[in-house]
Coordinates of C-alpha atoms in Angstrom, one line a residue:
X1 CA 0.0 0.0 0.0
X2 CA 1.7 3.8 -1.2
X3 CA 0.6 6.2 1.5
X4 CA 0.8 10.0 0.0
X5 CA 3.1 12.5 2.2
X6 CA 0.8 15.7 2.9
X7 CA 4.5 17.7 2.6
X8 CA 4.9 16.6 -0.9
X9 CA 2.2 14.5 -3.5
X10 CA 5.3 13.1 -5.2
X11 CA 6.8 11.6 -2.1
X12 CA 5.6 7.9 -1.5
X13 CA 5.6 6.2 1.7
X14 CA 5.6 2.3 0.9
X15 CA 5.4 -0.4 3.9
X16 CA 6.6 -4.0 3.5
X17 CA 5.8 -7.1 5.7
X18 CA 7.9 -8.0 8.3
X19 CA 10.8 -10.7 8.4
X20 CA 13.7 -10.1 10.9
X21 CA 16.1 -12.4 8.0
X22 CA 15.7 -9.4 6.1
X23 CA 16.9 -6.8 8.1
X24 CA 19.1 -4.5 6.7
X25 CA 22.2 -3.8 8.7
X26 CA 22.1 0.1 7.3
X27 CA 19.8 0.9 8.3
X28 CA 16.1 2.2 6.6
X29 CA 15.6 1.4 2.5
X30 CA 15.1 5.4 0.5
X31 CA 14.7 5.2 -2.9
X32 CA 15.3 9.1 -4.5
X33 CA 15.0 10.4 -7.6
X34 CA 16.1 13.1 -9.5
X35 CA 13.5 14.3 -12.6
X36 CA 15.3 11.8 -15.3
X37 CA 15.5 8.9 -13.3
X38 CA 11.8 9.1 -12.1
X39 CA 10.3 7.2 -14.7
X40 CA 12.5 4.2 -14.1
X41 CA 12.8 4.7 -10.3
X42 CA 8.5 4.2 -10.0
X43 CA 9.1 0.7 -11.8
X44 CA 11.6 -0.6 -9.6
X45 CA 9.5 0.9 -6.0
X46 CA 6.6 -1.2 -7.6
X47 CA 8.7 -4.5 -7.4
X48 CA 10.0 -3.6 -4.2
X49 CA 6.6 -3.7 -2.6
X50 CA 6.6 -7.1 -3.5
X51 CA 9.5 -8.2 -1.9
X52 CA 9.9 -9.5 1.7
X53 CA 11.6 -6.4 3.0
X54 CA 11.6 -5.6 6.5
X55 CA 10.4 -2.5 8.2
X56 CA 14.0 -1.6 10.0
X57 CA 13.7 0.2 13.3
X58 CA 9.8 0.9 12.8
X59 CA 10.8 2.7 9.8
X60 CA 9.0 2.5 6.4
X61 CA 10.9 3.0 3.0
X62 CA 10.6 6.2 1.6
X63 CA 10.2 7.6 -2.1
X64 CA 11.3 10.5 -2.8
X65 CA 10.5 11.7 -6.5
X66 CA 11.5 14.1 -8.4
X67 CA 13.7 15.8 -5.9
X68 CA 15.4 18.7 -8.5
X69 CA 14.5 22.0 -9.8
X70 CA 15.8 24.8 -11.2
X71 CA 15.4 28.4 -10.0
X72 CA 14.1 31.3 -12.9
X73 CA 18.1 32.0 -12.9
X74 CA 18.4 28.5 -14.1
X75 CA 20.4 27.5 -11.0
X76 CA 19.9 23.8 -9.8
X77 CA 18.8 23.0 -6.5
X78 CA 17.7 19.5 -4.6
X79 CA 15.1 19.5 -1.8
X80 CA 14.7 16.7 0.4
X81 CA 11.0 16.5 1.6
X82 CA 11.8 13.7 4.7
X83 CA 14.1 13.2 7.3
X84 CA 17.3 11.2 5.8
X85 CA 19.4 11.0 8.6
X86 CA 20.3 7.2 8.9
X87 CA 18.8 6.0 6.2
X88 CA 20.3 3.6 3.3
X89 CA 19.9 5.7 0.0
X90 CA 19.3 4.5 -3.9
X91 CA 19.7 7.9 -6.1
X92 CA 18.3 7.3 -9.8
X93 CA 19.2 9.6 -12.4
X94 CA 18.8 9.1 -16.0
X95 CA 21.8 11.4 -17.4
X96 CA 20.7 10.9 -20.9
X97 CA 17.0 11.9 -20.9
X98 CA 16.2 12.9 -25.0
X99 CA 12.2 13.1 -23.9
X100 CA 13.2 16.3 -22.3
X101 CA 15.1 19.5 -22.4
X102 CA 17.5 18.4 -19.9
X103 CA 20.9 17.6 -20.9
X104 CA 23.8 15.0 -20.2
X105 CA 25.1 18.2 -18.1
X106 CA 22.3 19.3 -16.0
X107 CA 21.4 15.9 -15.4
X108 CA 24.7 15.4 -13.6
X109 CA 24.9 18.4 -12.2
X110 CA 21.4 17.4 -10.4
X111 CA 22.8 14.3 -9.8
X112 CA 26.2 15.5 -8.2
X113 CA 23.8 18.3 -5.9
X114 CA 21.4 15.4 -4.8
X115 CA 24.7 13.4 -3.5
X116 CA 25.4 16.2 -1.3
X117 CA 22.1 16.8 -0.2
X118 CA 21.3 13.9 0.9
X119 CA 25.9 13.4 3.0
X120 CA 25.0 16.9 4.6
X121 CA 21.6 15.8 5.5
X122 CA 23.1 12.4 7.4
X123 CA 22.1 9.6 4.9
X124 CA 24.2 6.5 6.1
X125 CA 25.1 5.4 2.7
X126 CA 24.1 6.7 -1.0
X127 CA 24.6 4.5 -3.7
X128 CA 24.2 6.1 -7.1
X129 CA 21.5 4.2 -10.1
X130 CA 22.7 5.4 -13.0
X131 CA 21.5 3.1 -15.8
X132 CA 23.5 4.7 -18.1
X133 CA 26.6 6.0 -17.3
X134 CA 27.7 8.8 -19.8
X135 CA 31.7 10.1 -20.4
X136 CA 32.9 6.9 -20.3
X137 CA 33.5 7.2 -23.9
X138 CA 36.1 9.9 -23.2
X139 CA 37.6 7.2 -20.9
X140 CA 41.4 8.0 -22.8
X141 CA 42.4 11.1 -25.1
X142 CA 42.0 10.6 -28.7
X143 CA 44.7 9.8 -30.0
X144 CA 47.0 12.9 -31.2
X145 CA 44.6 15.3 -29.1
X146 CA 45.0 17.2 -26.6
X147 CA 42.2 16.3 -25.0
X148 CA 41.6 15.5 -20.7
X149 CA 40.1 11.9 -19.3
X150 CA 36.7 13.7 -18.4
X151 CA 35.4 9.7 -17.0
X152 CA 37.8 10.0 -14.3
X153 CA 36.8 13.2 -13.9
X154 CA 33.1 12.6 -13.1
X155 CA 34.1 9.7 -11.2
X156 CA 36.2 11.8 -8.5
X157 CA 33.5 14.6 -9.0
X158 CA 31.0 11.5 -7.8
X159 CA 33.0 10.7 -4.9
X160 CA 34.0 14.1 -3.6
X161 CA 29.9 15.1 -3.7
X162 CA 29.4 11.9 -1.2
X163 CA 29.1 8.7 -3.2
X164 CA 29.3 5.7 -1.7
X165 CA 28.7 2.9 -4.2
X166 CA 27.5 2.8 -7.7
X167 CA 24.8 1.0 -9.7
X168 CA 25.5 0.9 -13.7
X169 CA 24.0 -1.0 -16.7
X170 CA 26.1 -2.0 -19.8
X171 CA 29.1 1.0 -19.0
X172 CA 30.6 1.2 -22.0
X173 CA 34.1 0.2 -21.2
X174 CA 34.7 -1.6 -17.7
X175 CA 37.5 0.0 -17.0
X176 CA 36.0 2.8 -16.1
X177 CA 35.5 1.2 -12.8
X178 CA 39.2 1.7 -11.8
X179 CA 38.5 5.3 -11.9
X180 CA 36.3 5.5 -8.7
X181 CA 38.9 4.2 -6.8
X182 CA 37.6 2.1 -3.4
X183 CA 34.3 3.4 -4.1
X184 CA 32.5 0.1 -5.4
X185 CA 31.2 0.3 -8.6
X186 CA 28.2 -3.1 -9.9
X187 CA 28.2 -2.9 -13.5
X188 CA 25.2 -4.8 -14.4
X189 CA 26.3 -7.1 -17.8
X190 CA 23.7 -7.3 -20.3
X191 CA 24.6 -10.9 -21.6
X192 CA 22.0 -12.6 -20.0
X193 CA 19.7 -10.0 -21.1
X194 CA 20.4 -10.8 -24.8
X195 CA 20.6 -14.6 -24.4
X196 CA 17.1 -14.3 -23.1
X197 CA 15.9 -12.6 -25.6
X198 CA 17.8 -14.4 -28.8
X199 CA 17.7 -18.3 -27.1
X200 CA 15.5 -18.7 -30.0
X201 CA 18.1 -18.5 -32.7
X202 CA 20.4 -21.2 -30.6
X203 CA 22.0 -23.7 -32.6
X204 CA 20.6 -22.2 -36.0
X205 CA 22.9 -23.3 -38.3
X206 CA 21.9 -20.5 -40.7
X207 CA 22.3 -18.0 -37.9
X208 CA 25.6 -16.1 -37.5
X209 CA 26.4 -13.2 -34.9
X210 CA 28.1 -9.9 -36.0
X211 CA 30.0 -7.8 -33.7
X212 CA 30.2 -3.9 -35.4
X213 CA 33.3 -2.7 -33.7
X214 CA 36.1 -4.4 -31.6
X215 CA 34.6 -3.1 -28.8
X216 CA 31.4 -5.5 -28.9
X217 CA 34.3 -8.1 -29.8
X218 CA 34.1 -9.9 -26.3
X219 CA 30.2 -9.3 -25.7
X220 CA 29.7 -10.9 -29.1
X221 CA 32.1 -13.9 -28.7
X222 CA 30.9 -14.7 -25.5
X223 CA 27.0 -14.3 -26.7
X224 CA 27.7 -16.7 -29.5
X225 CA 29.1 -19.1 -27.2
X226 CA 26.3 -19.7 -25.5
X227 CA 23.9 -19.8 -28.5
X228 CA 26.2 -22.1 -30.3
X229 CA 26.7 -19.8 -33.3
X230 CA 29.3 -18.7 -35.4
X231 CA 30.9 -15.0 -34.6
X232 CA 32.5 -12.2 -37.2
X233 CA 33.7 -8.9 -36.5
X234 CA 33.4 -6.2 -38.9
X235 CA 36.4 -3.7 -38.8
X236 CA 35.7 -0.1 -38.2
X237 CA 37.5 3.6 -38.3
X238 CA 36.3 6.6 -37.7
X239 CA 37.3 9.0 -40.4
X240 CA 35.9 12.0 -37.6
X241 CA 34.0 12.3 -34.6
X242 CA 30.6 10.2 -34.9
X243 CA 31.1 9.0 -38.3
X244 CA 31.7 5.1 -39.0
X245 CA 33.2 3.5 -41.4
X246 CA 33.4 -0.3 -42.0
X247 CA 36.0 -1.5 -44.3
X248 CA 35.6 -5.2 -44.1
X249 CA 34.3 -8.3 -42.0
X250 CA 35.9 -11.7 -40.6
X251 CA 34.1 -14.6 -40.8
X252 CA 32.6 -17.3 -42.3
X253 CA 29.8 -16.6 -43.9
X254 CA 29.0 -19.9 -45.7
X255 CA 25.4 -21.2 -45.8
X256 CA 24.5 -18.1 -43.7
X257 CA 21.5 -16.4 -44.4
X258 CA 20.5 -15.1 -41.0
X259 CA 22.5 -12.2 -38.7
X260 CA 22.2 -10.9 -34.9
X261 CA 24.0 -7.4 -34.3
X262 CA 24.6 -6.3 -30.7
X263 CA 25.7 -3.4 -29.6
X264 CA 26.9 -1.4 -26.3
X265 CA 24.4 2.0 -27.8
X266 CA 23.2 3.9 -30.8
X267 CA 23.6 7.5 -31.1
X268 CA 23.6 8.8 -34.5
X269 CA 23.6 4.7 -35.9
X270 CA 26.4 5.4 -37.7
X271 CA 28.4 2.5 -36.9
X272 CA 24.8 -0.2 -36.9
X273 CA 24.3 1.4 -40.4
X274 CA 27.3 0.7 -41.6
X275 CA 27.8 -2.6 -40.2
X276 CA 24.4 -4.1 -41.5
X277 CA 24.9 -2.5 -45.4
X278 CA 28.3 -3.9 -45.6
X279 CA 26.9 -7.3 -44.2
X280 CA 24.0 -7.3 -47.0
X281 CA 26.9 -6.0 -50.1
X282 CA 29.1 -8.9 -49.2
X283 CA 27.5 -12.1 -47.9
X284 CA 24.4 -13.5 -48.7
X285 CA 22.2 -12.6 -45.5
X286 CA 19.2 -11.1 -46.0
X287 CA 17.8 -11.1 -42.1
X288 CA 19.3 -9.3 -39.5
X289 CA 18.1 -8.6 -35.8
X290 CA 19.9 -6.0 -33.7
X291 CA 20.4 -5.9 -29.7
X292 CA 21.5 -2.3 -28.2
X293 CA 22.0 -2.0 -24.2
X294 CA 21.4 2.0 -24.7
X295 CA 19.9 3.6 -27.2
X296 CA 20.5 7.4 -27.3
X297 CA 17.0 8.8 -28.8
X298 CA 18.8 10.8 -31.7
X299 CA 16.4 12.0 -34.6
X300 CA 19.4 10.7 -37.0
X301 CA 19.4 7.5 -35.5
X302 CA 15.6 6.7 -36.1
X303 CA 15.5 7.8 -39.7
X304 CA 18.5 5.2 -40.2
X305 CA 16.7 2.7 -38.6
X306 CA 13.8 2.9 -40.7
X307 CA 15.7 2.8 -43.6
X308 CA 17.7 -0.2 -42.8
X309 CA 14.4 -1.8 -41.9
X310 CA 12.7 -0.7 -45.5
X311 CA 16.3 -1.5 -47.6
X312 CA 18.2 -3.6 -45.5
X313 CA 16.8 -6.2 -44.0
X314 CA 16.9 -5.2 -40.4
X315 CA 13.9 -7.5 -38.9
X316 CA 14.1 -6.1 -35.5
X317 CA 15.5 -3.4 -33.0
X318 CA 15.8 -4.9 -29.1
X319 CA 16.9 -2.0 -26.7
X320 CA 16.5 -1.5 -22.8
X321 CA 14.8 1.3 -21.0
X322 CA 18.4 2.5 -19.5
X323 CA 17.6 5.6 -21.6
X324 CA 13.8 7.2 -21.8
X325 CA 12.8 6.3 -25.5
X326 CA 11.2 8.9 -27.6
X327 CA 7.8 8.6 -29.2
X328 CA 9.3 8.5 -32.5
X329 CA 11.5 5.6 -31.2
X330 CA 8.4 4.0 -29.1
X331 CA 6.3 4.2 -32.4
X332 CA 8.6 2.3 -35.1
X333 CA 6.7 -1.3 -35.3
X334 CA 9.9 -3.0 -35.5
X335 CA 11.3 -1.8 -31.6
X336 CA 11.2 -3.6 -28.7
X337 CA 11.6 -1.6 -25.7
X338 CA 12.6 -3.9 -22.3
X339 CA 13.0 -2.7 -19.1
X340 CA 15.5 -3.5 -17.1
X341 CA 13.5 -2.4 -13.7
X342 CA 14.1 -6.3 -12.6
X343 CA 17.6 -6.6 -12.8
X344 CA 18.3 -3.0 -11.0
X345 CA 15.8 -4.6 -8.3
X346 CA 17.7 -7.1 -7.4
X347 CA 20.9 -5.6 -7.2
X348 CA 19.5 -3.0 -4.8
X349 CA 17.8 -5.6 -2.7
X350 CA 20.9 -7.6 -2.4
X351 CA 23.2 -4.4 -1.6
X352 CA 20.7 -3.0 1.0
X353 CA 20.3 -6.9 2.7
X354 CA 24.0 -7.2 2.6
X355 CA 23.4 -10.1 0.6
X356 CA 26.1 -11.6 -2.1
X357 CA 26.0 -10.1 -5.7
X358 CA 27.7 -13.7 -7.2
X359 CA 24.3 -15.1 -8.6
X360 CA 23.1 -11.4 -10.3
X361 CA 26.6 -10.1 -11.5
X362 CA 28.0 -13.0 -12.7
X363 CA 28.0 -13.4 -16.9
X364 CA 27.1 -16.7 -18.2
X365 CA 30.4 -18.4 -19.2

């Protein structure tokens, strides 16, 4: 049962049942978030309510929703509507929000001001949701630039503000980890995600899978693994800044008529776009389905997807809801939009139980 707090319509006050074996030792469960994480946030309090979670100290988990604003200046500012002082926090932000006017920028910066709200303000611990963890493309400096690591920047920005821990699905390079230092970091792997929803294709022996860039290399290989399928690589360069281009593919292609793409995220589909017209030039598959942890929301993106749909054979579009789709994403017949609300419940139910992460974090082998 969701009780509405008279201070605030948005705030939620959401009561378990009682078992003492599931007593955290951190004290009371608060789950925040900022405006770009709310949508997501809501989905994972409703499968909370369902779970055995105690009541610790008498306490009820909290909601706190949509807990940043801007002043007419355009300053940021976070308001905390309950008492926090003890309690074991879950932040959500969604940094990439493309349904609004918000940007990756003012996203973190709500984000990094919601931290410190809630250290000043006594929380015992604040762990960080951040379904999709932006910079961690500018994890190194490209290569003859003079340019700075700005993911270890916004990792020690993270920490200084009051992080404690951090939740992540799919980050885009795992070794963006390192950069937060002792400050533990659960990047959620989206292999089981995709073998769920590909098991289908397992064992096809018309089926091959098609990693687009080097960097989906060990996703792919591992992926195909499982599904008993052969694996290629196409090989990429980028000529400038978000442009792809695909100069050949290893593998064999014999007697295949049938391809699955996966993908870390789209963002303009440059490198999807390429990889799926130089598949269809140069072997003879003719069906292609495509698997994308984040999927940015770019105009430029959707109008390449519906034309590799239309022209090139792309059957289907699986993405998660790590980043708010768009209606003109939500409203292409071919998209599949899952969440990933169950696997982020888990996580934060075994982190606030003090419970071991093996079974959830652990990829298939």
């Amino acid at each position: 049962m969701i009780n509405k707090i008279s201070q605030n319509s948005k705030n939620q006050d959401i009561e378990f049942s009682r078992d003492e074996s599931l007593t955290s030792p951190v004290g009371p469960l608060l789950i925040a978030s900022c405006q770009s994480g709310s949508k997501l946030a809501k989905r994972v309090v409703e499968l909370l309510k369902n779970e055995n979670i105690a009541q610790v100290y008498g306490e009820h988990l909290i909601f706190l929703e949509d807990i940043d604003f801007q002043f007419s200046d355009g300053e940021t500012c976070v308001r905390l509507e309950e008492d926090v002082n003890g309690r074991d926090v879950f932040l959500f932000q969604g940094l990439k929000d493309p349904t609004s006017d918000r940007n990756v920028d003012e996203n973190y910066l709500a984000f990094l001001i919601a931290i410190r709200a809630f250290r000043e303000w006594g929380a015992k611990r604040i762990t960080g949701v951040l379904p999709y963890l932006a910079y961690t493309r500018q994890d190194k400096p490209t290569a003859g630039k003079r340019e700075p690591v700005t993911a270890e920047l916004m990792a020690n920005l993270s920490v200084e503000a009051g992080l404690n821990r951090l939740i992540v699905w799919a980050p885009h390079d795992r070794r963006v980890q390192g950069y937060y230092g002792k400050t533990p970091v659960d990047a959620i792997d989206p292999l089981p995600f995709f073998l769920n929803i590909f098991h289908r294709f397992k064992g096809a022996d018309d089926c091959i899978g098609i990693a687009p860039d080097a960097g989906a290399a060990d996703l792919m290989i591992a992926f195909c693994r499982n599904l008993e399928l052969r694996c290629a690589i196409t090989s990429k360069h980028r000529p400038k800044p978000e442009h792809a281009d695909v100069t050949d593919i290893i593998g064999n292609f014999d007697g295949m008529k049938r391809a699955l793409i996966l993908d870390d995220m789209i963002n303009t589909g440059g490198t999807v776009e390429a990889a799926i017209k130089k598949v269809c030039h140069n072997t003879e598959v003719n069906e292609i389905w495509l698997g994308v942890s984040h999927f940015l929301g770019s105009p430029q993106a959707v109008e390449k997807l519906k034309d590799l749909h239309h022209n090139f054979g792309l059957k289907e579009i699986y993405v998660t809801d790590s980043v708010p789709a768009t209606s003109a994403f939500s409203k292409l017949n071919f998209a599949k939009i899952s969440s990933i609300d169950k696997s982020l419940m888990e996580v934060i139910k075994n982190i606030h139980l003090n419970k071991h992460m093996n079974k959830i974090l652990r990829k298939p082998n």
